[in-house]
Short mmCIF file of C-alpha atoms in Angstrom, two decimals:
data_model
loop_
_atom_site.label_atom_id
_atom_site.label_comp_id
_atom_site.label_asym_id
_atom_site.label_seq_id
_atom_site.Cartn_x
_atom_site.Cartn_y
_atom_site.Cartn_z
CA MET K 1 121.02 137.67 62.96
CA ARG K 2 123.40 134.92 63.87
CA ILE K 3 123.28 135.95 67.58
CA VAL K 4 119.36 135.79 67.49
CA SER K 5 119.45 132.50 65.74
CA PHE K 6 121.91 131.00 68.24
CA THR K 7 119.80 132.42 71.12
CA MET K 8 116.61 130.81 69.68
CA THR K 9 118.40 127.46 69.26
CA CYS K 10 119.53 127.48 72.87
CA LEU K 11 115.99 128.35 74.02
CA SER K 12 114.59 125.52 71.93
CA VAL K 13 117.18 123.04 73.43
CA ASN K 14 116.45 124.16 76.96
CA PHE K 15 112.68 123.85 76.35
CA LEU K 16 113.24 120.30 75.05
CA LEU K 17 115.37 119.36 78.03
CA LEU K 18 112.79 120.80 80.44
CA THR K 19 109.99 118.88 78.61
CA THR K 20 111.91 115.63 78.76
CA ILE K 21 112.80 116.06 82.51
CA SER K 22 109.13 116.87 83.23
CA ALA K 23 107.98 113.68 81.30
CA LEU K 24 110.48 111.53 83.18
CA SER K 25 109.38 112.96 86.44
CA ASP K 26 105.73 112.28 85.68
CA LEU K 27 106.69 108.65 84.78
CA ALA K 28 108.51 108.24 88.03
CA ALA K 29 105.57 109.56 90.06
CA THR K 30 103.15 107.05 88.37
CA THR K 31 105.40 103.98 88.20
CA THR K 32 105.62 101.65 91.14
CA HIS K 33 108.76 99.64 91.43
CA ARG K 34 108.11 96.37 93.19
CA SER K 35 110.84 94.43 94.97
CA PRO K 36 110.73 91.47 95.00
CA LEU K 37 108.89 90.39 91.82
CA TYR K 38 104.99 90.39 92.10
CA ASN K 39 105.36 91.90 95.60
CA PHE K 40 105.79 88.27 96.77
CA GLY K 41 106.85 87.19 100.17
CA PRO K 42 105.99 85.43 103.40
CA ALA K 43 103.54 86.41 106.05
CA SER K 44 106.26 86.19 108.66
CA GLN K 45 109.82 85.24 108.85
CA ARG K 46 109.01 82.36 111.08
CA ASP K 47 106.01 81.07 109.04
CA THR K 48 106.52 78.51 106.30
CA VAL K 49 103.01 78.20 105.00
CA LEU K 50 101.44 81.58 104.05
CA PHE K 51 102.79 83.83 101.36
CA SER K 52 101.22 86.71 99.56
CA ALA K 53 101.54 88.56 96.24
CA GLU K 54 99.84 90.94 93.83
CA ARG K 55 97.35 89.42 91.38
CA PRO K 56 98.62 88.29 87.89
CA GLY K 57 98.86 91.16 85.44
CA ASN K 58 98.47 93.97 88.01
CA PRO K 59 99.24 97.37 86.49
CA PRO K 60 98.12 99.47 89.51
CA GLY K 61 94.91 101.44 88.84
CA LYS K 62 94.10 99.55 85.52
CA ASN K 63 90.92 97.57 84.84
CA ASP K 64 91.78 96.64 81.32
CA PRO K 65 91.43 92.97 80.26
CA ILE K 66 94.24 90.86 81.43
CA PRO K 67 95.50 88.39 78.77
CA ASP K 68 96.35 84.74 79.49
CA GLU K 69 100.11 85.38 78.98
CA ARG K 70 100.30 87.58 81.98
CA VAL K 71 98.61 84.89 84.13
CA VAL K 72 100.91 82.22 82.77
CA GLU K 73 104.00 84.32 83.61
CA TRP K 74 102.83 84.69 87.11
CA ILE K 75 102.02 80.98 87.53
CA GLN K 76 105.46 79.98 86.25
CA PHE K 77 107.15 82.37 88.76
CA MET K 78 105.07 80.81 91.61
CA GLN K 79 105.95 77.31 90.50
CA GLU K 80 109.62 77.94 90.35
CA LYS K 81 111.68 75.91 93.04
CA GLU K 82 112.39 78.97 95.14
CA GLN K 83 108.68 79.83 95.49
CA ASN K 84 107.37 76.28 95.36
CA ILE K 85 103.76 77.24 95.60
CA HIS K 86 100.98 74.52 95.46
CA THR K 87 97.89 76.46 96.25
CA VAL K 88 96.51 79.88 95.26
CA VAL K 89 93.80 81.84 97.22
CA ALA K 90 92.37 84.73 95.22
CA LEU K 91 90.96 87.29 97.59
CA LEU K 92 88.97 88.85 94.79
CA ASP K 93 85.24 89.57 94.21
CA GLU K 94 83.39 88.49 91.08
CA ASN K 95 83.78 91.91 89.45
CA GLU K 96 87.48 91.61 89.80
CA LEU K 97 87.70 88.16 88.19
CA VAL K 98 85.96 89.28 84.91
CA ASN K 99 89.06 91.14 83.86
CA TYR K 100 90.81 87.86 82.96
CA GLN K 101 90.24 86.93 79.27
CA PRO K 102 89.82 84.80 77.22
CA THR K 103 90.48 81.80 79.37
CA GLY K 104 89.81 82.98 82.88
CA LEU K 105 92.01 83.11 86.05
CA LEU K 106 90.81 80.00 87.80
CA THR K 107 90.77 77.92 84.68
CA LEU K 108 94.46 78.78 83.98
CA TYR K 109 95.38 78.06 87.61
CA ARG K 110 93.87 74.56 87.31
CA GLN K 111 95.34 73.89 83.84
CA TYR K 112 98.73 74.51 85.25
CA GLY K 113 98.24 72.15 88.16
CA LEU K 114 97.66 74.65 90.99
CA LYS K 115 94.84 74.14 93.56
CA CYS K 116 92.84 77.37 93.79
CA GLN K 117 90.17 78.90 95.74
CA VAL K 118 88.31 82.18 95.63
CA GLN K 119 87.57 83.81 98.99
CA SER K 120 85.70 87.14 99.31
CA MET K 121 86.75 89.06 102.49
CA SER K 122 83.11 90.10 103.08
CA ASP K 123 82.21 86.41 103.55
CA PRO K 124 81.58 85.79 107.33
CA ARG K 125 83.18 82.32 107.02
CA ALA K 126 86.26 83.76 105.24
CA ALA K 127 88.63 83.42 108.27
CA ASN K 128 87.53 80.00 109.13
CA ASN K 129 87.86 78.84 105.53
CA LEU K 130 91.27 80.33 105.20
CA PHE K 131 92.61 78.93 108.50
CA HIS K 132 91.40 75.47 107.66
CA LEU K 133 93.18 75.72 104.25
CA PHE K 134 96.34 76.96 105.82
CA GLU K 135 96.37 74.26 108.50
CA GLN K 136 95.96 71.58 105.79
CA ALA K 137 98.90 73.02 103.84
CA GLU K 138 100.99 73.05 106.98
CA ALA K 139 100.20 69.47 107.69
CA ALA K 140 101.25 68.58 104.08
CA GLN K 141 104.29 70.89 104.25
CA GLN K 142 103.14 72.89 101.35
CA ARG K 143 102.97 76.60 100.59
CA VAL K 144 99.90 78.80 99.88
CA VAL K 145 99.99 82.20 98.27
CA THR K 146 97.17 84.61 98.58
CA HIS K 147 96.65 87.55 96.29
CA CYS K 148 94.29 90.45 96.18
CA THR K 149 94.94 93.29 93.66
CA GLY K 150 98.26 94.82 94.72
CA GLY K 151 99.05 92.27 97.53
CA ILE K 152 98.78 95.07 99.99
CA GLY K 153 95.62 95.48 101.91
CA ARG K 154 93.51 92.29 101.89
CA CYS K 155 96.61 90.16 101.89
CA GLY K 156 98.10 91.99 104.90
CA ARG K 157 94.90 91.50 106.77
CA VAL K 158 94.80 87.77 106.16
CA GLU K 159 98.46 87.54 106.97
CA GLY K 160 97.83 89.29 110.28
CA ALA K 161 94.88 87.13 111.10
CA TRP K 162 96.76 83.88 110.27
CA LEU K 163 99.54 84.92 112.69
CA MET K 164 96.98 85.66 115.41
CA HIS K 165 95.43 82.29 114.93
CA ARG K 166 98.58 80.19 114.41
CA TYR K 167 100.90 81.85 117.06
CA GLN K 168 98.32 83.15 119.47
CA LEU K 169 99.27 86.78 118.89
CA THR K 170 97.25 89.96 119.57
CA ALA K 171 96.22 92.07 116.59
CA GLU K 172 98.98 94.60 117.46
CA GLN K 173 101.61 91.89 117.67
CA ALA K 174 100.47 90.30 114.48
CA SER K 175 100.33 93.56 112.50
CA GLN K 176 103.89 94.46 113.66
CA GLU K 177 105.23 91.05 112.73
CA THR K 178 103.71 91.34 109.27
CA LEU K 179 104.92 94.76 108.61
CA LEU K 180 108.43 94.03 109.93
CA CYS K 181 108.73 91.06 107.64
CA ALA K 182 107.50 93.12 104.65
CA GLN K 183 110.09 95.77 105.37
CA HIS K 184 112.89 93.18 105.70
CA VAL K 185 111.99 91.45 102.36
CA GLY K 186 111.07 94.70 100.54
CA MET K 187 107.44 94.00 100.02
CA ILE K 188 104.56 96.57 100.13
CA ARG K 189 102.07 95.54 102.81
CA ALA K 190 99.36 97.18 104.91
CA CYS K 191 98.18 95.68 108.18
CA ASP K 192 96.41 98.00 110.62
CA PRO K 193 95.45 96.34 113.98
CA VAL K 194 92.26 98.19 114.38
CA GLN K 195 91.04 97.18 110.92
CA LEU K 196 92.29 93.68 111.51
CA LYS K 197 90.19 93.35 114.75
CA GLN K 198 87.18 94.96 113.00
CA TRP K 199 87.37 92.38 110.31
CA LEU K 200 87.73 89.55 112.69
CA ASP K 201 84.75 90.79 114.66
CA THR K 202 82.63 90.33 111.43
CA GLN K 203 83.96 86.82 111.59
CA ARG K 204 82.76 86.21 115.03
CA LEU K 205 86.11 84.68 116.15
CA GLY K 206 86.66 86.89 119.15
CA TYR K 207 90.41 87.32 118.98
CA SER K 208 91.87 90.06 121.13
#
């Protein structure tokens, strides 16, 4: 009986260990570790104006209400001396802004002294609006941060477009520069030259 009892105990312990390992593996597969904080970083290692990040309170894949506290934490990070952000551009649509409760995203930005602008990527004037804003910031020697949801796709496209406009690059050159900078800093970015050119075609800018 003792042998049977000992065997059953060992089996129970092994099952518990396997269950724990399986749970930890599932957690690792669904958790994104972002470095640096908020997926924040510059469009290019030579550009001093445009930075990008994930939105405040971004648990990937979640659409739950985002409380004010998460937004305030994000704002305070952006206003630290190392980041020194003055202006925020939210590359979000209206249905993405409603998640911020109770105060609202733009209201909190303004309450904490940030200039803010919402810019939908589907707007045919988006590129012109953004370039004008970035040029104003550059003239004032200030920094702008754009954010979409994860700071990956829309942000990467805007970064690539700005590099094309500012440094007279092709879509391929701008995409490569954006991705190399992201790799160097440790950010997650996407910037496909074909999609970049397709988006700029909708903006009627005619970049190569």
